[in-house]
Amino acid sequence: MPAKISRLAEFLPYLLSVTSNAVSDCIGGEYRARFDLKIPEWRIMAVLGDAGALTQRDLVVATLMDKVAVNRACKVLEQRGLIARSPNANDGRSHHLELTGEGRAIHEEIMPLARDMCDEVFADLSKQEKQVFRNLLDRIRAQALALGAIQVV
């Protein structure tokens, strides 16, 4: 019989969530102040900056954000001229989204800031501890996917 968790502060999913939010807020505060980007908008830009043109469905899968959040973030980014839509030759019902020149310029400016903030947040961990942490996160995510905990639509 599994041990009973009597306090929320001992519940690992809760700790993972609040820690993730704290790290995102810390890093996100910088690009929110300088570029007026919210975390979901930056996530979309970061994925498009790495992957190139994707559909909204691809963005849902890549970010594990809900369809509404992805749609909302894409609309804001498109209105600001940071991403552009183009027809998807493989599927007439969807469009490809990609960074515009201005979007790429902001992406290139934010990435070093994000890396610097990340270095500060994780400064207390050794290089080896960071690698162990990455490996643990990969294993947890894979297990969650295997258990069907994440529905990708």
Coordinates of C-alpha atoms in Angstrom, one line a residue, residues 128-140:
Q128 CA 26.8 16.8 -13.0
E129 CA 23.7 17.6 -10.9
K130 CA 22.2 19.5 -13.8
Q131 CA 22.7 16.5 -16.1
V132 CA 21.2 14.1 -13.5
F133 CA 18.3 16.6 -13.2
R134 CA 17.8 16.6 -17.0
N135 CA 17.9 12.8 -17.1
L136 CA 15.3 12.6 -14.3
L137 CA 13.0 15.1 -16.0
D138 CA 13.2 13.1 -19.3
R139 CA 12.4 9.9 -17.5
I140 CA 9.4 11.4 -15.6

